[in-house]
mmCIF file of N, CA, C and O in Angstrom:
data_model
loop_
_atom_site.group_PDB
_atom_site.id
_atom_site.type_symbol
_atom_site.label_atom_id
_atom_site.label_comp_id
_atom_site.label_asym_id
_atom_site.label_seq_id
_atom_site.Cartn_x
_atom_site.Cartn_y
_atom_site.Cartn_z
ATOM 1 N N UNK P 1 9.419 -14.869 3.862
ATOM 2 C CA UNK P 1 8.515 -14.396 2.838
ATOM 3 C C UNK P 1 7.345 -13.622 3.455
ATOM 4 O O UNK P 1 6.746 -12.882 2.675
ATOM 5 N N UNK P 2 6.972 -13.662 4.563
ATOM 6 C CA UNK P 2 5.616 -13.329 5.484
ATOM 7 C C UNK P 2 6.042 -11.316 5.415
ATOM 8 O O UNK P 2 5.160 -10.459 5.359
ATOM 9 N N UNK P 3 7.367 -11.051 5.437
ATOM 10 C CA UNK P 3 7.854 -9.864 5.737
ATOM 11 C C UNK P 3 7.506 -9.166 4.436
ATOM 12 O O UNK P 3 7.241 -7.969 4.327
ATOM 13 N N UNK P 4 7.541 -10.096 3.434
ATOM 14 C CA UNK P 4 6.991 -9.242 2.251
ATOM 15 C C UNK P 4 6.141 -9.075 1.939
ATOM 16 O O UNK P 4 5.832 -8.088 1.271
ATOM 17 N N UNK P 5 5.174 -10.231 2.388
ATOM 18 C CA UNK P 5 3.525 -9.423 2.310
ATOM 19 C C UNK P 5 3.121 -8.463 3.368
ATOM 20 O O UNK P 5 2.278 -7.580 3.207
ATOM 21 N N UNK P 6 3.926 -8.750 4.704
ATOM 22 C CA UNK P 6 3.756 -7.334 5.514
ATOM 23 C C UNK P 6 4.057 -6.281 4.796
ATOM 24 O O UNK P 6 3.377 -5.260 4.706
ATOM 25 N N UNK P 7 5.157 -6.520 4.231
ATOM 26 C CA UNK P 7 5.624 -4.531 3.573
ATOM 27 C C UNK P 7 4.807 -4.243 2.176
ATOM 28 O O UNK P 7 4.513 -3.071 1.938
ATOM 29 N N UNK P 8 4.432 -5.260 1.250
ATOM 30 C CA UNK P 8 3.196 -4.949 0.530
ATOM 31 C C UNK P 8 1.952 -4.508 1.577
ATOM 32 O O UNK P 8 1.454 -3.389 1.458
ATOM 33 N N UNK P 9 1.541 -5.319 2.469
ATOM 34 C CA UNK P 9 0.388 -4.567 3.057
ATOM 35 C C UNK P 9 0.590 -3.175 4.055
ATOM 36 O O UNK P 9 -0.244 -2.505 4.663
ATOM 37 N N UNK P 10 1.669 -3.087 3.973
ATOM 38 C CA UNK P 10 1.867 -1.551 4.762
ATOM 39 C C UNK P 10 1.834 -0.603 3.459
ATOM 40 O O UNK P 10 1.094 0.364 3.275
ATOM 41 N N UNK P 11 2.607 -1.009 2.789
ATOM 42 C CA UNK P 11 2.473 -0.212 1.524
ATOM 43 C C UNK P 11 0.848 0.529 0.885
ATOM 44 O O UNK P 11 0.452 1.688 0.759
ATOM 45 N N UNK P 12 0.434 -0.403 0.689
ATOM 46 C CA UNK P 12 -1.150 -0.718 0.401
ATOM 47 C C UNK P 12 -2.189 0.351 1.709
ATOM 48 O O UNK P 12 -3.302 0.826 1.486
ATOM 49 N N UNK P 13 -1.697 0.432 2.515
ATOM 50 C CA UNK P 13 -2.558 0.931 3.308
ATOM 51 C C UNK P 13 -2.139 2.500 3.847
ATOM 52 O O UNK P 13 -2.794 3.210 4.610
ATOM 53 N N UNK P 14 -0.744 2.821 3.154
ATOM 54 C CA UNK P 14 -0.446 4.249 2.886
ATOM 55 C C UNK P 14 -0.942 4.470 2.044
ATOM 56 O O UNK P 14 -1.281 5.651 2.118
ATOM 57 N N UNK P 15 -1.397 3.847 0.752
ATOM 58 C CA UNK P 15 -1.767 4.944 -0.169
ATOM 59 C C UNK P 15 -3.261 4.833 0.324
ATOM 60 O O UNK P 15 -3.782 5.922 0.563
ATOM 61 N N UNK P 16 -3.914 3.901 0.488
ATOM 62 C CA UNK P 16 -5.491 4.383 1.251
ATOM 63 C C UNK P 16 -5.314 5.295 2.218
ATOM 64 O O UNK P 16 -5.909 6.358 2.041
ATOM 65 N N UNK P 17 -4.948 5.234 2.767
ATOM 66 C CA UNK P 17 -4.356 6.411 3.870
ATOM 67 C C UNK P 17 -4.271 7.739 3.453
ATOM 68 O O UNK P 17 -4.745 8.651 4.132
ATOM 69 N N UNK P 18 -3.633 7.941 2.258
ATOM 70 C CA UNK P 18 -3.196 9.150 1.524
ATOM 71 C C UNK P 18 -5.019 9.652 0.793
ATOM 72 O O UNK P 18 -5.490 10.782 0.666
ATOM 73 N N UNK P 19 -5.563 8.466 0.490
ATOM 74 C CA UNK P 19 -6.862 8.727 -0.378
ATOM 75 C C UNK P 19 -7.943 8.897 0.301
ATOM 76 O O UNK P 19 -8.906 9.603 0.004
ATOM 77 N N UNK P 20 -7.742 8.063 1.480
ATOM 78 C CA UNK P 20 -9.154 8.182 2.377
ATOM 79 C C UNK P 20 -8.447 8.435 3.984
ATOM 80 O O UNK P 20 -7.920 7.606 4.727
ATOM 81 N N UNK P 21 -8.662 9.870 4.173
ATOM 82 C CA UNK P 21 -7.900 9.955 5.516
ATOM 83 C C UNK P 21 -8.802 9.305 6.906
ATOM 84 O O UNK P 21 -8.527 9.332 8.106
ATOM 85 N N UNK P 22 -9.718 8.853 6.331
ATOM 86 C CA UNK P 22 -10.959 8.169 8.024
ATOM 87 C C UNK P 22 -10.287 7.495 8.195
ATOM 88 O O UNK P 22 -10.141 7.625 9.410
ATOM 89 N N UNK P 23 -9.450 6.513 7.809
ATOM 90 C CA UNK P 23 -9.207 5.387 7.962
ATOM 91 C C UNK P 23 -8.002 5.059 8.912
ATOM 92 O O UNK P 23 -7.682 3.929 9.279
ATOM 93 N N UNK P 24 -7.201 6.593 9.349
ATOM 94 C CA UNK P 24 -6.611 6.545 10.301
ATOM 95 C C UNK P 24 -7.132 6.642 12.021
ATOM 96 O O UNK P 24 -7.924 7.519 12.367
ATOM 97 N N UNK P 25 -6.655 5.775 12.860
ATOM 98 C CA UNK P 25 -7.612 5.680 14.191
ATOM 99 C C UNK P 25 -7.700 7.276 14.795
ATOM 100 O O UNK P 25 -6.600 7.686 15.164
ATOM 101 N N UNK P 26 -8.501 7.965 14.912
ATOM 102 C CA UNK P 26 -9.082 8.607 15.699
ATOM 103 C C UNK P 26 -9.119 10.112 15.255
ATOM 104 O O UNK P 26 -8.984 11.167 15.876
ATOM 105 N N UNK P 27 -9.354 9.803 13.947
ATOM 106 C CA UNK P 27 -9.118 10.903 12.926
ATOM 107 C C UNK P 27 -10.698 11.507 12.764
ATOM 108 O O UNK P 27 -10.980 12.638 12.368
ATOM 109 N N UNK P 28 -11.802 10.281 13.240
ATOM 110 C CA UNK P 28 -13.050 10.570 12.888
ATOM 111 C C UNK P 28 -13.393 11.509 14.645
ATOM 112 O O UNK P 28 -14.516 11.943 14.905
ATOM 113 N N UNK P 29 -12.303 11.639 15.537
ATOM 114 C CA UNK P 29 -13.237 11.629 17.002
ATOM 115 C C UNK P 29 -12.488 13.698 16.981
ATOM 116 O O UNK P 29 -12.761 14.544 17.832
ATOM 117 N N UNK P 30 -11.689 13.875 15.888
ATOM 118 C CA UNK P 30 -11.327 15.045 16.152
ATOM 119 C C UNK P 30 -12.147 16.090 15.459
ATOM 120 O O UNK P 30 -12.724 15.698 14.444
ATOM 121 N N UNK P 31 -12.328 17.452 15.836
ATOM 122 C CA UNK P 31 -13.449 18.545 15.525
ATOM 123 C C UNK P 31 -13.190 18.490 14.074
ATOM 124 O O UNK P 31 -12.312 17.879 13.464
ATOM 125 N N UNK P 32 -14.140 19.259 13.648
ATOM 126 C CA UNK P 32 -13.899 20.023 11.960
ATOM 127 C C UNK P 32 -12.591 20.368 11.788
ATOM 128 O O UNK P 32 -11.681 19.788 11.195
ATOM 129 N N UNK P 33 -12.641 21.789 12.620
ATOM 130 C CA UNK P 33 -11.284 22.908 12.867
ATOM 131 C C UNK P 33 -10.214 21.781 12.624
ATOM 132 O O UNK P 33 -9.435 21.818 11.672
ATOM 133 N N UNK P 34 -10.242 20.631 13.694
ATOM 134 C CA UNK P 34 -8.588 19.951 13.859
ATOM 135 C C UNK P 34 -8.959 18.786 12.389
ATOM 136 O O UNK P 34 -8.019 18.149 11.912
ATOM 137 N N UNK P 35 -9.982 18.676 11.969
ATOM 138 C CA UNK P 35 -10.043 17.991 10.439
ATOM 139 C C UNK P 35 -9.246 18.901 9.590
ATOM 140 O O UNK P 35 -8.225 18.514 9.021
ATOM 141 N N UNK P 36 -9.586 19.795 9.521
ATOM 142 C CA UNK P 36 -9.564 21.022 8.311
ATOM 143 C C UNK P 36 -7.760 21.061 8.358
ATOM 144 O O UNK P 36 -7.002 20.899 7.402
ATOM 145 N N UNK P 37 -7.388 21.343 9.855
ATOM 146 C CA UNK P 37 -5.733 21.796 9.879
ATOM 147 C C UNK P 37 -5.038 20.402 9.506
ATOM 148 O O UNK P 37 -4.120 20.451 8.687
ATOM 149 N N UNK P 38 -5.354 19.328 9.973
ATOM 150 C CA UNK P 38 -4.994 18.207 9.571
ATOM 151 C C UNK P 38 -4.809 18.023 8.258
ATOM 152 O O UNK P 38 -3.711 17.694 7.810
ATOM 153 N N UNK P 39 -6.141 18.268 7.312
ATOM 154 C CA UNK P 39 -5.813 17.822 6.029
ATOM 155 C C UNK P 39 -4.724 18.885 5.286
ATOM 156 O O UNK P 39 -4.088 18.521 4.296
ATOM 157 N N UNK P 40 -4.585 20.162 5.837
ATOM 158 C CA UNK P 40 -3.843 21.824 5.457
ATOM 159 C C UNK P 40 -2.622 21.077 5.840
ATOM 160 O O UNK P 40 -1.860 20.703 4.949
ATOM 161 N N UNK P 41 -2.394 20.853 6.956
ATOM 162 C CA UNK P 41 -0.723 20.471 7.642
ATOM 163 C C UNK P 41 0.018 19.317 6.782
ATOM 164 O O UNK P 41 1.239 19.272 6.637
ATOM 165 N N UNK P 42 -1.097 18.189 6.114
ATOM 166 C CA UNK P 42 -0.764 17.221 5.645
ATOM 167 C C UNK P 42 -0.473 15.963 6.506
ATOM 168 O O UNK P 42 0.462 15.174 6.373
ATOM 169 N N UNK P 43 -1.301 15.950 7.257
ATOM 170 C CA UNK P 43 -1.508 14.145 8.195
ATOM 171 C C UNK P 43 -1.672 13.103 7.055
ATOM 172 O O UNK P 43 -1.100 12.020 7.176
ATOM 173 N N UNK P 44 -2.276 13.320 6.165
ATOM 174 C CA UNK P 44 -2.240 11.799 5.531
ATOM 175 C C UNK P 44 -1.243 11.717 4.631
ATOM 176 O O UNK P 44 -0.872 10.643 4.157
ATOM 177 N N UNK P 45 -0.660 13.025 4.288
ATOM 178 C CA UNK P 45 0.753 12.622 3.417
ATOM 179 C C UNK P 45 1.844 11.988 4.157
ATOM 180 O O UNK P 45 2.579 11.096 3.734
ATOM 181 N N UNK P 46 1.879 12.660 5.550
ATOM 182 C CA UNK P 46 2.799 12.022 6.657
ATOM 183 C C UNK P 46 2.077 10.448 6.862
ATOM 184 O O UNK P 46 2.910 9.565 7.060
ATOM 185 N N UNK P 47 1.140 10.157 6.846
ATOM 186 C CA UNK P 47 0.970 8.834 7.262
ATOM 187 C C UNK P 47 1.026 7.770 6.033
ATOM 188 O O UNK P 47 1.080 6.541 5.992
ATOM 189 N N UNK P 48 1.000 8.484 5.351
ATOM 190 C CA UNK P 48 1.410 7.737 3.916
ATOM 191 C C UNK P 48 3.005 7.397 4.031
ATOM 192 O O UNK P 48 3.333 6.213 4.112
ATOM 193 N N UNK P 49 3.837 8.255 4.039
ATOM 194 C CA UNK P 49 5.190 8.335 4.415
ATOM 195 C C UNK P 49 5.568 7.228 5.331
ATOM 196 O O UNK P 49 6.277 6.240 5.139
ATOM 197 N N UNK P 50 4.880 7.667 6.437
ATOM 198 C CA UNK P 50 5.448 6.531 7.619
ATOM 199 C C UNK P 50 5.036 4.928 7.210
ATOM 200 O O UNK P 50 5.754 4.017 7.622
ATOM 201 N N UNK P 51 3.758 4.618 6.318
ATOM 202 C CA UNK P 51 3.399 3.663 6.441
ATOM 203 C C UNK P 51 4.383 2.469 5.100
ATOM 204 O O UNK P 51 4.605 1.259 5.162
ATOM 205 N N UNK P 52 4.816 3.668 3.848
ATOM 206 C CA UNK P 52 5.589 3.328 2.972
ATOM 207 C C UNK P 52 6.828 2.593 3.750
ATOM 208 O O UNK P 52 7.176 1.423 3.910
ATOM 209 N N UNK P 53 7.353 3.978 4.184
ATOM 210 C CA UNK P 53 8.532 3.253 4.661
ATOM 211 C C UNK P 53 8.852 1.821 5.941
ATOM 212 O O UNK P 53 9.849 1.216 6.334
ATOM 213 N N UNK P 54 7.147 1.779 6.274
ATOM 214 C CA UNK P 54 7.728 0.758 7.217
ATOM 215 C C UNK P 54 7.254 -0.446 6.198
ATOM 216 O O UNK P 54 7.503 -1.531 6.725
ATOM 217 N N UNK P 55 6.746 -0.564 5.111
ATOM 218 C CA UNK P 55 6.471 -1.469 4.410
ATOM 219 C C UNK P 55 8.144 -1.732 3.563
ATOM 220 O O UNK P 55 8.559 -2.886 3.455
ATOM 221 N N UNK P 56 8.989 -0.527 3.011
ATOM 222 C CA UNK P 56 10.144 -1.111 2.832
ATOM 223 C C UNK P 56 11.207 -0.959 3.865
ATOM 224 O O UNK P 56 12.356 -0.859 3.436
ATOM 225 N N UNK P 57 11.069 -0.934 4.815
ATOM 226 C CA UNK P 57 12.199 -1.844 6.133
ATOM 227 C C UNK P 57 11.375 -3.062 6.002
ATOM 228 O O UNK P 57 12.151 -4.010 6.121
ATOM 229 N N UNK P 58 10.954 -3.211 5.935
ATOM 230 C CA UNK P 58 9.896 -4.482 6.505
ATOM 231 C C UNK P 58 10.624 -5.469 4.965
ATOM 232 O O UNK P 58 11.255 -6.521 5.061
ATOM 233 N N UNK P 59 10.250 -4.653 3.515
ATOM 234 C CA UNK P 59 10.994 -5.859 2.647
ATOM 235 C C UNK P 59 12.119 -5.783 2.310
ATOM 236 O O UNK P 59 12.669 -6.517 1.489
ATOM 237 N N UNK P 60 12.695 -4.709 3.018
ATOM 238 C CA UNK P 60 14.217 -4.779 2.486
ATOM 239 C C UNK P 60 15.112 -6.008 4.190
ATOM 240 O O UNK P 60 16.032 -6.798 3.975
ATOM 241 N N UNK P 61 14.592 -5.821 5.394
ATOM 242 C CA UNK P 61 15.134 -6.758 6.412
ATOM 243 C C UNK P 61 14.819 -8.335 5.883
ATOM 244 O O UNK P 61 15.674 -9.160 6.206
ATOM 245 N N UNK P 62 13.627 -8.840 5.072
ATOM 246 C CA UNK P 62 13.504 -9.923 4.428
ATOM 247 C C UNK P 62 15.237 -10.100 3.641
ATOM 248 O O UNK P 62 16.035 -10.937 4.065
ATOM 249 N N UNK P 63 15.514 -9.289 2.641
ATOM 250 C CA UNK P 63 16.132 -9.512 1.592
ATOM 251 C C UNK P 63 17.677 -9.921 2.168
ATOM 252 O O UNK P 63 18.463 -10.754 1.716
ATOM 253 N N UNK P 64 17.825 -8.923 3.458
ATOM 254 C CA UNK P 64 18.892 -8.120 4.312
ATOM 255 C C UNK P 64 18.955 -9.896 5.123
ATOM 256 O O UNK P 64 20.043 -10.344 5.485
ATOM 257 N N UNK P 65 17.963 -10.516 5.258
ATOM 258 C CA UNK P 65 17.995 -11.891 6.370
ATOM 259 C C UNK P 65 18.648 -12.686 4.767
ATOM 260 O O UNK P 65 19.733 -13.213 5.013
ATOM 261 N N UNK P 66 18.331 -12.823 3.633
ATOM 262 C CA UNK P 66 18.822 -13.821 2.919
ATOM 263 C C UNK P 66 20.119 -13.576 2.399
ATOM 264 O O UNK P 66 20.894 -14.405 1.922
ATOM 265 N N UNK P 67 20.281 -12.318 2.544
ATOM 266 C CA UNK P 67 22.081 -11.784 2.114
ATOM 267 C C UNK P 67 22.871 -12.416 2.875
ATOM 268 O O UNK P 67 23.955 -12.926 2.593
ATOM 269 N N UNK P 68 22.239 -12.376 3.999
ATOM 270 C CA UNK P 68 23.469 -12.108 5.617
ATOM 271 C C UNK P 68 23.156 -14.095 5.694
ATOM 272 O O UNK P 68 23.749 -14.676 6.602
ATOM 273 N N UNK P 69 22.452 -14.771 4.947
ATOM 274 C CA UNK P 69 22.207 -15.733 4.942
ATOM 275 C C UNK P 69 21.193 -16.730 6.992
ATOM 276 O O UNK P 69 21.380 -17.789 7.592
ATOM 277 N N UNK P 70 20.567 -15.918 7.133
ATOM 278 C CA UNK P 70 19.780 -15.826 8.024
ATOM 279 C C UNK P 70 18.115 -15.230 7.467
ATOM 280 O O UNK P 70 17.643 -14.157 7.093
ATOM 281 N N UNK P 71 17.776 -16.198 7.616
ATOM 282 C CA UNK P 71 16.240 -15.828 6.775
ATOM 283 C C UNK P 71 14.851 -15.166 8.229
ATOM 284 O O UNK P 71 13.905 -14.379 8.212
ATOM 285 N N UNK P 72 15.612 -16.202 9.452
ATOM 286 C CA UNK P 72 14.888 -15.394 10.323
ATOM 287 C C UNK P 72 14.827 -14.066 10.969
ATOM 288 O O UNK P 72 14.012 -13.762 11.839
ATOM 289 N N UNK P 73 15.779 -13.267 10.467
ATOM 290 C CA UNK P 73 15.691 -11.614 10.604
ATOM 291 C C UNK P 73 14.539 -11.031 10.492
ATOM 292 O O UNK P 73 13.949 -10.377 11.352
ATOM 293 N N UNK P 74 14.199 -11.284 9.366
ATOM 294 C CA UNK P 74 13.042 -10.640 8.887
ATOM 295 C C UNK P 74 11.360 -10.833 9.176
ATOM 296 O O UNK P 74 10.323 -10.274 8.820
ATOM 297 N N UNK P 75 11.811 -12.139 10.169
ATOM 298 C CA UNK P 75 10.083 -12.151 10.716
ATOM 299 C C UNK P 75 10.140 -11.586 11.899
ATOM 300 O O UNK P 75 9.013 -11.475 12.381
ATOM 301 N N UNK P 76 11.196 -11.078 12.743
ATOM 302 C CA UNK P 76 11.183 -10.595 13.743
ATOM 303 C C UNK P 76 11.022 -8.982 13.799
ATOM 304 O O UNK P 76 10.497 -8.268 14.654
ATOM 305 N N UNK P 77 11.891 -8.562 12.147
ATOM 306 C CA UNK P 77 11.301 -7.131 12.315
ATOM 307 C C UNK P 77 10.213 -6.546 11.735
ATOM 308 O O UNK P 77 10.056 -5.330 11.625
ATOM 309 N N UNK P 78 9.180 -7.702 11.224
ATOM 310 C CA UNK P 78 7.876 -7.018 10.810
ATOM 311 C C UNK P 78 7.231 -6.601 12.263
ATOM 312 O O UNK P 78 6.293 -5.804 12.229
ATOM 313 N N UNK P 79 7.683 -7.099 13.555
ATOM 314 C CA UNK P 79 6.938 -6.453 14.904
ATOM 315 C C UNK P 79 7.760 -5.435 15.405
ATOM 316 O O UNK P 79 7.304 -4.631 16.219
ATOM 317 N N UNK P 80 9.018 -5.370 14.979
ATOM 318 C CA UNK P 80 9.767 -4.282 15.499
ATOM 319 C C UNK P 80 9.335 -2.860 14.742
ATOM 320 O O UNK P 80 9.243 -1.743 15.253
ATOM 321 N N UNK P 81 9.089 -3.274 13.303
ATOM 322 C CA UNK P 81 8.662 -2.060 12.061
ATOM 323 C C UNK P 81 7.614 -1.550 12.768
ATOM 324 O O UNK P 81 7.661 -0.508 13.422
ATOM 325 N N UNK P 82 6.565 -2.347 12.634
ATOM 326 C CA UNK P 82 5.176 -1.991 13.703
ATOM 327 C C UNK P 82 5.266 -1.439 14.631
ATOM 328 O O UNK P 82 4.303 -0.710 14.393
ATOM 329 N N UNK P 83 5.663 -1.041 15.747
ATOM 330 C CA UNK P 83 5.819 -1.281 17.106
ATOM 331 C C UNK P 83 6.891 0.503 16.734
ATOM 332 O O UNK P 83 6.443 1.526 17.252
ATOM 333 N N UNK P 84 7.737 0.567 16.165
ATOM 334 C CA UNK P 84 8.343 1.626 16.111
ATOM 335 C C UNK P 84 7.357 2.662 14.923
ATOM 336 O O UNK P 84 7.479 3.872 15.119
ATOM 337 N N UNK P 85 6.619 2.331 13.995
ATOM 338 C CA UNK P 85 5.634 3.018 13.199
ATOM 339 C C UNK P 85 4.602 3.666 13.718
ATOM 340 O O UNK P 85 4.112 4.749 13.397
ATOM 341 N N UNK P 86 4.170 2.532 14.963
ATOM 342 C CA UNK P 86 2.639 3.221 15.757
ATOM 343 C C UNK P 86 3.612 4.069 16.647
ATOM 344 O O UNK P 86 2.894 4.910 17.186
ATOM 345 N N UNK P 87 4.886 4.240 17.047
ATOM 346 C CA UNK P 87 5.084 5.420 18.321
ATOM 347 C C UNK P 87 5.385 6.775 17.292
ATOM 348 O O UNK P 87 5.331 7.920 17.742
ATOM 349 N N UNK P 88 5.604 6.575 16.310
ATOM 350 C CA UNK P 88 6.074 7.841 14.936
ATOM 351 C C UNK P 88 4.827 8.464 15.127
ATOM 352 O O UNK P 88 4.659 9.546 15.690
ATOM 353 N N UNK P 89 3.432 7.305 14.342
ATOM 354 C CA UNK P 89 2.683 8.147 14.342
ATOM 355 C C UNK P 89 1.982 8.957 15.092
ATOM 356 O O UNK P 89 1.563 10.052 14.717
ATOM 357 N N UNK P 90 1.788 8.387 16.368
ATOM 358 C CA UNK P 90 0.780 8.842 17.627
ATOM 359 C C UNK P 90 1.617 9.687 17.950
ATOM 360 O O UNK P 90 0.903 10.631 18.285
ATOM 361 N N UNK P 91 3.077 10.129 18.137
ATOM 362 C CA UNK P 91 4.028 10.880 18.817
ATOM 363 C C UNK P 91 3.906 12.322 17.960
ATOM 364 O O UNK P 91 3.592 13.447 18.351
ATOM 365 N N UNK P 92 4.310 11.792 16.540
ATOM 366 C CA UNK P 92 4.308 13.169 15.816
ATOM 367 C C UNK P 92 3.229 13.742 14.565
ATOM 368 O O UNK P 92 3.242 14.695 13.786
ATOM 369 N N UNK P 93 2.105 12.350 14.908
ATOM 370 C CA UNK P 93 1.049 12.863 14.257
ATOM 371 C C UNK P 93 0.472 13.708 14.814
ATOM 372 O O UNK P 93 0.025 14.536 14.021
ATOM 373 N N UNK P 94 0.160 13.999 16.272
ATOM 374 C CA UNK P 94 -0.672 14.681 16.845
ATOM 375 C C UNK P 94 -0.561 16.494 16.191
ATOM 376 O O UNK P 94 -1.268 17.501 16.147
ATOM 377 N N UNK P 95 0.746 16.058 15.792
ATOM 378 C CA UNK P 95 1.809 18.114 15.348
ATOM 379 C C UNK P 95 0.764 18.242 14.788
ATOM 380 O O UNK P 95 0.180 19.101 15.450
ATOM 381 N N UNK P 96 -0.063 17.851 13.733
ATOM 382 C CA UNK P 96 -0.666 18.198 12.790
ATOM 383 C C UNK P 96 -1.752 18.957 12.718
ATOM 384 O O UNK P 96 -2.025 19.863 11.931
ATOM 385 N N UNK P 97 -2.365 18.497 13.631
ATOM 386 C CA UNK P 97 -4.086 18.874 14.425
ATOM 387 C C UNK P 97 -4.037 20.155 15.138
ATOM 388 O O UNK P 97 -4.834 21.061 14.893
ATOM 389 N N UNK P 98 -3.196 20.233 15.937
ATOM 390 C CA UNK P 98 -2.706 22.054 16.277
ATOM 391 C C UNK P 98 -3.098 23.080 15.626
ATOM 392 O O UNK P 98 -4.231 23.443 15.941
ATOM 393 N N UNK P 99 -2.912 23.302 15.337
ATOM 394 C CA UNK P 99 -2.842 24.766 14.143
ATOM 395 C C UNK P 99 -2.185 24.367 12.630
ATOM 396 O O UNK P 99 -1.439 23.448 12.290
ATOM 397 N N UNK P 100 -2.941 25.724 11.721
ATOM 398 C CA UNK P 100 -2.784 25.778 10.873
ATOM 399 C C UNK P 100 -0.989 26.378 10.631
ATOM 400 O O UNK P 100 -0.408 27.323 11.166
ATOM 401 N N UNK P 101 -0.523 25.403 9.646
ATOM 402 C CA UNK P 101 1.096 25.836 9.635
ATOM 403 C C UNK P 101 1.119 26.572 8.441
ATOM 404 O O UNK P 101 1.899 27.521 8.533
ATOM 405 N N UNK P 102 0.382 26.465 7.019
ATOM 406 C CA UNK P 102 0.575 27.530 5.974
ATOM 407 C C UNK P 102 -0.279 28.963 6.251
ATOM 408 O O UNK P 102 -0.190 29.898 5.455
#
């Protein structure tokens, strides 16, 4: 059950994410210019994205542990969800801050 309040709280913190882009780490330490292309490129729609979907792996491996009749699946991949979410974002968030793409 812990996997489903993880993927509610991942959920929950894409759409703040989507509404208030500070709230991603190190979003406040980059210039105007790489603010401005960021919000143009769409960083917080992408981090909205990434954060949705690791909120449903996160409750669908819960559901996926009680099918397969193994309930402990699913507490093991709320650190795997994590752990593969922060290398998405830091890896291919950075695209964003570059230049303007429209």
């Amino acid at each position: 059950m812990v996997s489903v309040f993880i993927g509610v709280l991942f959920i929950a913190i894409g759409i703040l994410v989507k509404k208030f882009p500070n709230l991603m780490a190190g979003y406040n330490q980059l210039s105007q210019k790489e603010k401005e292309n960021a919000i143009a490129n769409g960083l917080p729609t992408f981090g909205c994205a990434v954060f949705v979907v690791m909120g449903l792996f996160s409750i669908s491996g819960y559901f996926l542990g009680i099918w397969l009749g193994q309930p402990g699946i699913g507490d093991g991949l709320g650190l795997l969800v994590t752990l593969i979410g922060v290398v998405v974002l830091i890896v291919f968030g950075n695209r964003f801050t570059r230049e303007r793409v429209r």
